mmCIF file of C-alpha atoms in Angstrom:
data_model
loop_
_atom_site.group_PDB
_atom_site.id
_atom_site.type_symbol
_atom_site.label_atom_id
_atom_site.label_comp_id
_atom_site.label_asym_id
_atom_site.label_seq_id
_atom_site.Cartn_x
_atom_site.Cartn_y
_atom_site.Cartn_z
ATOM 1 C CA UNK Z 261 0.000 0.000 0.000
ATOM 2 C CA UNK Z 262 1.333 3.347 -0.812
ATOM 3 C CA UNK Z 263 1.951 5.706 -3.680
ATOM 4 C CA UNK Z 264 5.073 5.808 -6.371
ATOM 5 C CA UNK Z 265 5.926 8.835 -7.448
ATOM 6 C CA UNK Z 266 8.843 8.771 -10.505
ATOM 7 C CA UNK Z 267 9.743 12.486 -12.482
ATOM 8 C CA UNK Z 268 11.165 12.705 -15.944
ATOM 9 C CA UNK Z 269 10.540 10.267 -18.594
ATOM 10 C CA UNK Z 270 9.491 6.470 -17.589
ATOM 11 C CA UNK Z 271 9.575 3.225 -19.380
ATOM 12 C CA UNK Z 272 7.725 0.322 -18.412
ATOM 13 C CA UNK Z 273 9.306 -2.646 -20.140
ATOM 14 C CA UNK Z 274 8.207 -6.509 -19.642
ATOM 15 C CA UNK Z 275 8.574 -9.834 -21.632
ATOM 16 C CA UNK Z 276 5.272 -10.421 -22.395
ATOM 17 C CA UNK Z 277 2.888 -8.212 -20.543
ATOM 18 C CA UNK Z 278 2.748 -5.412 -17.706
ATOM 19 C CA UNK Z 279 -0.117 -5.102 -15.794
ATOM 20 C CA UNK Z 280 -1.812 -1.972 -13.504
ATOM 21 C CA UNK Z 281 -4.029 -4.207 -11.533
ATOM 22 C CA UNK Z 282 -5.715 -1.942 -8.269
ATOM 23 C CA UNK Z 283 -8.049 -3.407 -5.756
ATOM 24 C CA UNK Z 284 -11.466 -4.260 -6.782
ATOM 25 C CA UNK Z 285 -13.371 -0.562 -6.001
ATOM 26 C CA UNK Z 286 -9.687 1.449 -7.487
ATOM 27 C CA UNK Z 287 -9.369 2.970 -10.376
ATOM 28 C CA UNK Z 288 -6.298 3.457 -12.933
ATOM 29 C CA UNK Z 289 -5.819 7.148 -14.346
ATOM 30 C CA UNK Z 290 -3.530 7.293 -17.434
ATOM 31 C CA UNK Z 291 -3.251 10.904 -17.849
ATOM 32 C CA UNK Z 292 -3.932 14.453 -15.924
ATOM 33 C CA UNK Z 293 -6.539 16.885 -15.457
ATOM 34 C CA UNK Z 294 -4.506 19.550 -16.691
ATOM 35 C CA UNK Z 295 -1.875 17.240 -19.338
ATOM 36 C CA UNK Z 296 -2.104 18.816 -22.967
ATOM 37 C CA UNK Z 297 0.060 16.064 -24.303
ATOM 38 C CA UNK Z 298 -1.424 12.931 -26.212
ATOM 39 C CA UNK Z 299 -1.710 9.843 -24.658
ATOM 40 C CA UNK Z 300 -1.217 7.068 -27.195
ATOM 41 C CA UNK Z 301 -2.061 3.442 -26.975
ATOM 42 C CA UNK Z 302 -0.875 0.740 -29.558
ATOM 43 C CA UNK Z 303 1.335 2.539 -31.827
ATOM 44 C CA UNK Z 304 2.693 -0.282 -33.435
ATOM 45 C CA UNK Z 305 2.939 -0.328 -36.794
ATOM 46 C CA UNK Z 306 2.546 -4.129 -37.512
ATOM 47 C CA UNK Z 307 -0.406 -6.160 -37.110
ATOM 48 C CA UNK Z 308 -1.510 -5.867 -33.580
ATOM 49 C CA UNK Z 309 -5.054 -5.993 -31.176
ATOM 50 C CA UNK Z 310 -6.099 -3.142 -28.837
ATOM 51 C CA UNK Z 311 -9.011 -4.565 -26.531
ATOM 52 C CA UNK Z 312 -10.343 -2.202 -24.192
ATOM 53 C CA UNK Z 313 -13.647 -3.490 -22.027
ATOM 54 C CA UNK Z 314 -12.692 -6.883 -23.808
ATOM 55 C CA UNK Z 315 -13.860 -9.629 -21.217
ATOM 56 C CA UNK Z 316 -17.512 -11.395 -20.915
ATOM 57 C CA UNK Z 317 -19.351 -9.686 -17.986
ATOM 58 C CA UNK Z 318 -21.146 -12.076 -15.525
ATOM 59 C CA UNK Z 319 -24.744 -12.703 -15.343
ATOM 60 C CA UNK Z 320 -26.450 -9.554 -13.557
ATOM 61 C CA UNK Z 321 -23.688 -7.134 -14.079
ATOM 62 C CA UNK Z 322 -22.674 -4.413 -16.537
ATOM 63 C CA UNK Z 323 -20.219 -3.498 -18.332
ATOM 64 C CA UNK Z 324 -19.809 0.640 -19.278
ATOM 65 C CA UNK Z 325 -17.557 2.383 -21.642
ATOM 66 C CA UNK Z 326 -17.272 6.023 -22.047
ATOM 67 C CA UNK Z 327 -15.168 7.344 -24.510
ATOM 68 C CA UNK Z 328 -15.330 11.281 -24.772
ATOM 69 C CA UNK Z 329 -18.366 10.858 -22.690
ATOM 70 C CA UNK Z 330 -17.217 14.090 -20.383
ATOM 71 C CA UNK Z 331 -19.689 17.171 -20.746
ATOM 72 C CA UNK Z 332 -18.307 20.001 -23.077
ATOM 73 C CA UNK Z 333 -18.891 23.395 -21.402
ATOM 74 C CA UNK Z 334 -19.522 26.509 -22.969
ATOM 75 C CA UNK Z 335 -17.481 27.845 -26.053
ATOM 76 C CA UNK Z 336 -15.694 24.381 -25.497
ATOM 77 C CA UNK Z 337 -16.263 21.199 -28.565
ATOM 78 C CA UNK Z 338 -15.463 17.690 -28.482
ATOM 79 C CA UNK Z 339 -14.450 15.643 -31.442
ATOM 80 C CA UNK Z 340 -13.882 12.119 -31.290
ATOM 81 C CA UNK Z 341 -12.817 9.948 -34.368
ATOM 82 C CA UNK Z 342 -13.026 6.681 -34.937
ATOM 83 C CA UNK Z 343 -11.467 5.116 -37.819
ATOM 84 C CA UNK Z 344 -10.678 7.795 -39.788
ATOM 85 C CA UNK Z 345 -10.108 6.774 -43.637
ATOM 86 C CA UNK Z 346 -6.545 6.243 -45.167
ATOM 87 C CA UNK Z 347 -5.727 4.891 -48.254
ATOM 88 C CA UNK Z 348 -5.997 1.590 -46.476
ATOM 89 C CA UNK Z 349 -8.922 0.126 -46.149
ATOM 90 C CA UNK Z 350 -11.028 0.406 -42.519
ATOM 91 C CA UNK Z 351 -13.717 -1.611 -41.746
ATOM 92 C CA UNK Z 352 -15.671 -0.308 -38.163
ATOM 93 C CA UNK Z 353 -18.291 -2.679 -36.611
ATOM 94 C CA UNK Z 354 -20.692 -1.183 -34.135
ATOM 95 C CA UNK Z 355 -22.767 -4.214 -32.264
ATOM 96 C CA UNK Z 356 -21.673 -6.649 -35.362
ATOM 97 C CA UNK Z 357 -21.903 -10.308 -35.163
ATOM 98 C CA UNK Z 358 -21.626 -10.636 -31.952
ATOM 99 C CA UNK Z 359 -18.923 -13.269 -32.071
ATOM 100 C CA UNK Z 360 -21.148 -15.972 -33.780
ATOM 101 C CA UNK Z 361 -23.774 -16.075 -30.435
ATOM 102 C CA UNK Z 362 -27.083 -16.336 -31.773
ATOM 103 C CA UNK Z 363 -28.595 -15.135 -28.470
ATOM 104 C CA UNK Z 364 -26.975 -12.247 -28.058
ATOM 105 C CA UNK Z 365 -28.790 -8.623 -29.041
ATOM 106 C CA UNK Z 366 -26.903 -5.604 -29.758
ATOM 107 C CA UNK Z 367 -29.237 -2.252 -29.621
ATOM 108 C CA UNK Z 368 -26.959 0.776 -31.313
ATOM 109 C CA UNK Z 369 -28.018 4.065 -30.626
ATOM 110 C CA UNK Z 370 -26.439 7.118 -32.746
ATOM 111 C CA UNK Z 371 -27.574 10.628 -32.194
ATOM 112 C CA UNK Z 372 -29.548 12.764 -30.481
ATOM 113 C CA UNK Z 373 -33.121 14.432 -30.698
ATOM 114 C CA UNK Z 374 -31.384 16.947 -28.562
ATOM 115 C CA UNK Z 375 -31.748 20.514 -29.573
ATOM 116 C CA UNK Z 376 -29.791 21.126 -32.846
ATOM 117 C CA UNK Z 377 -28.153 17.592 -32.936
ATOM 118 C CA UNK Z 378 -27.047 16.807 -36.680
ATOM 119 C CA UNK Z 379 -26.448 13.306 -37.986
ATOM 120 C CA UNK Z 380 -24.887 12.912 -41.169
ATOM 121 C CA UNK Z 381 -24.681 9.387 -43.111
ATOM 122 C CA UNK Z 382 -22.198 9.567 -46.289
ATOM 123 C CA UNK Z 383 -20.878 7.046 -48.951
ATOM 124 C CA UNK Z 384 -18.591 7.650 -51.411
ATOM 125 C CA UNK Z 385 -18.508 5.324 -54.635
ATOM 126 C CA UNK Z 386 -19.834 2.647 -52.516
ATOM 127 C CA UNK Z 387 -23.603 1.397 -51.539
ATOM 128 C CA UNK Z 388 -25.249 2.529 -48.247
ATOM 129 C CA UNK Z 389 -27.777 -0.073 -46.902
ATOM 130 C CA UNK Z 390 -30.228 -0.299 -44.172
ATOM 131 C CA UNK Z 391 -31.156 -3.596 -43.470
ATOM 132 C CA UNK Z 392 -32.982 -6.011 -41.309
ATOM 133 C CA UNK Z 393 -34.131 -9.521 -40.677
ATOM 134 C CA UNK Z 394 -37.447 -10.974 -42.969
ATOM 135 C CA UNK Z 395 -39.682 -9.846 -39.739
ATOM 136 C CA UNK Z 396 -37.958 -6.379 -38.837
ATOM 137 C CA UNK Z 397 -39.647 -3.040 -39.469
ATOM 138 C CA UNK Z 398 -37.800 0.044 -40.604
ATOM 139 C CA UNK Z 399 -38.701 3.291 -39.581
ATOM 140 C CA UNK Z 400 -37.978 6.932 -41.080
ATOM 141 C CA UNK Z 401 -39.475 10.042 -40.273
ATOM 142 C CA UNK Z 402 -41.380 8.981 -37.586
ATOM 143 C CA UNK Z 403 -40.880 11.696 -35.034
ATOM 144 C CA UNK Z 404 -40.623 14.450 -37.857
ATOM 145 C CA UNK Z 405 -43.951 17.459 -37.298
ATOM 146 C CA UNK Z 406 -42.719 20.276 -38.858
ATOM 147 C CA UNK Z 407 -39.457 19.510 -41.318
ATOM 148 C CA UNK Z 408 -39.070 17.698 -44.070
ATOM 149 C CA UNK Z 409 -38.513 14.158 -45.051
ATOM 150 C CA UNK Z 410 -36.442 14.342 -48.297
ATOM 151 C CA UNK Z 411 -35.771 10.927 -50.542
ATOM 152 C CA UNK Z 412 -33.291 11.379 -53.433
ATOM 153 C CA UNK Z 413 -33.919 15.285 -53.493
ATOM 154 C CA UNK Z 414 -30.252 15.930 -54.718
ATOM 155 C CA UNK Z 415 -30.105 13.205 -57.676
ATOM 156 C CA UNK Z 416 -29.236 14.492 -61.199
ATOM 157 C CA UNK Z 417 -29.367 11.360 -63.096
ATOM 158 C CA UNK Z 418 -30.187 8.190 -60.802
ATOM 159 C CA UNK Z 419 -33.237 6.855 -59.809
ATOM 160 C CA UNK Z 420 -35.420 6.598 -56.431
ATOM 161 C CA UNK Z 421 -37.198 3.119 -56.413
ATOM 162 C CA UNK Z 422 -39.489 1.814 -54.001
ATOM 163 C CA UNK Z 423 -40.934 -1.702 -53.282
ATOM 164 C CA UNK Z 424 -38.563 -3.327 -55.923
ATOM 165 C CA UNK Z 425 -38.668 -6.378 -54.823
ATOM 166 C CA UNK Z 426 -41.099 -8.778 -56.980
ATOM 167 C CA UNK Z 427 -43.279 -10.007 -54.028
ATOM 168 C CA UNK Z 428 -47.181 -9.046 -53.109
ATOM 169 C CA UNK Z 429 -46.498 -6.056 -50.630
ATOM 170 C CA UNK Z 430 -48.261 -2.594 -50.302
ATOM 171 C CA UNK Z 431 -46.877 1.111 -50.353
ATOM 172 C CA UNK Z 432 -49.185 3.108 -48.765
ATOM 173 C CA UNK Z 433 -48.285 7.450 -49.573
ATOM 174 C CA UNK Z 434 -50.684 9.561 -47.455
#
């Protein structure tokens, strides 16, 4: 029990791992309230894994991660990127999969109704989709009173299709 204090530079080195392990109800800071510096994690430049929040939580517990979850205050922003493009390629997966277990659920929330919240969807060359099972139902619009709810209003030469699929369905305008 006790507290290390080092100044300067510091390098912890190990074989194969180094751990910051406190009791159960501790916490680990990596950085300062005041630090303008970056704080980097997994800079390697060959194939490697960065897991954070990467273990199965028990039965009747929860597992929370914030990332750039702290409140902005005035004349302050926040940006947070994930993934940003390269000439690589970068695939992101948001509640994907979920490792091949069929029970699982993932529920993905993006956005806010909040104020004058903006959410902006964009593909370049590529398709966009919006999917779902044979028994899912997919909803646009439905909170809009007074704006607009604009399909293809910017095309100049493509073409806005609805029910294309040959089966006996019903569009219903109005």
């Amino acid at each position: 029990t006790g507290t290390l204090s080092v100044g300067g530079n510091v390098t912890l080195s190990g074989g194969n791992a180094i751990s910051l392990i406190p009791d159960s109800s501790g916490n680990v800071t990596i950085g300062g309230a005041t630090q303008t510096g970056a704080i980097f994690i997994g800079t390697s430049t060959v194939t490697n894994s960065i897991n954070i929040g990467n273990s199965n939580t028990e039965s009747g517990h929860t597992q929370t991660l914030n990332i750039g979850s702290g409140a902005a205050t005035a004349g302050s922003a926040s940006t947070i990127a994930i993934g940003n493009g390269t000439v690589g390629t970068t695939t992101i997966n948001i509640g994907a999969a979920n490792n091949g277990n069929l029970l699982g659920k993932s529920v993905v929330s993006i956005g806010s109704a909040q104020n004058a919240s903006a959410l902006t969807l964009a593909a370049g060359t590529g398709n966009m989709s919006l999917t779902g099972t044979t028994s899912s139902t997919l909803t646009l619009g439905s909170g809009i009173t007074t704006g607009a709810l604009n399909i293809g209003s910017s095309l100049t030469t493509g073409a806005v299709t609805i029910g294309a699929a040959a089966q006996t369905g019903s569009i219903f305008i109005g």
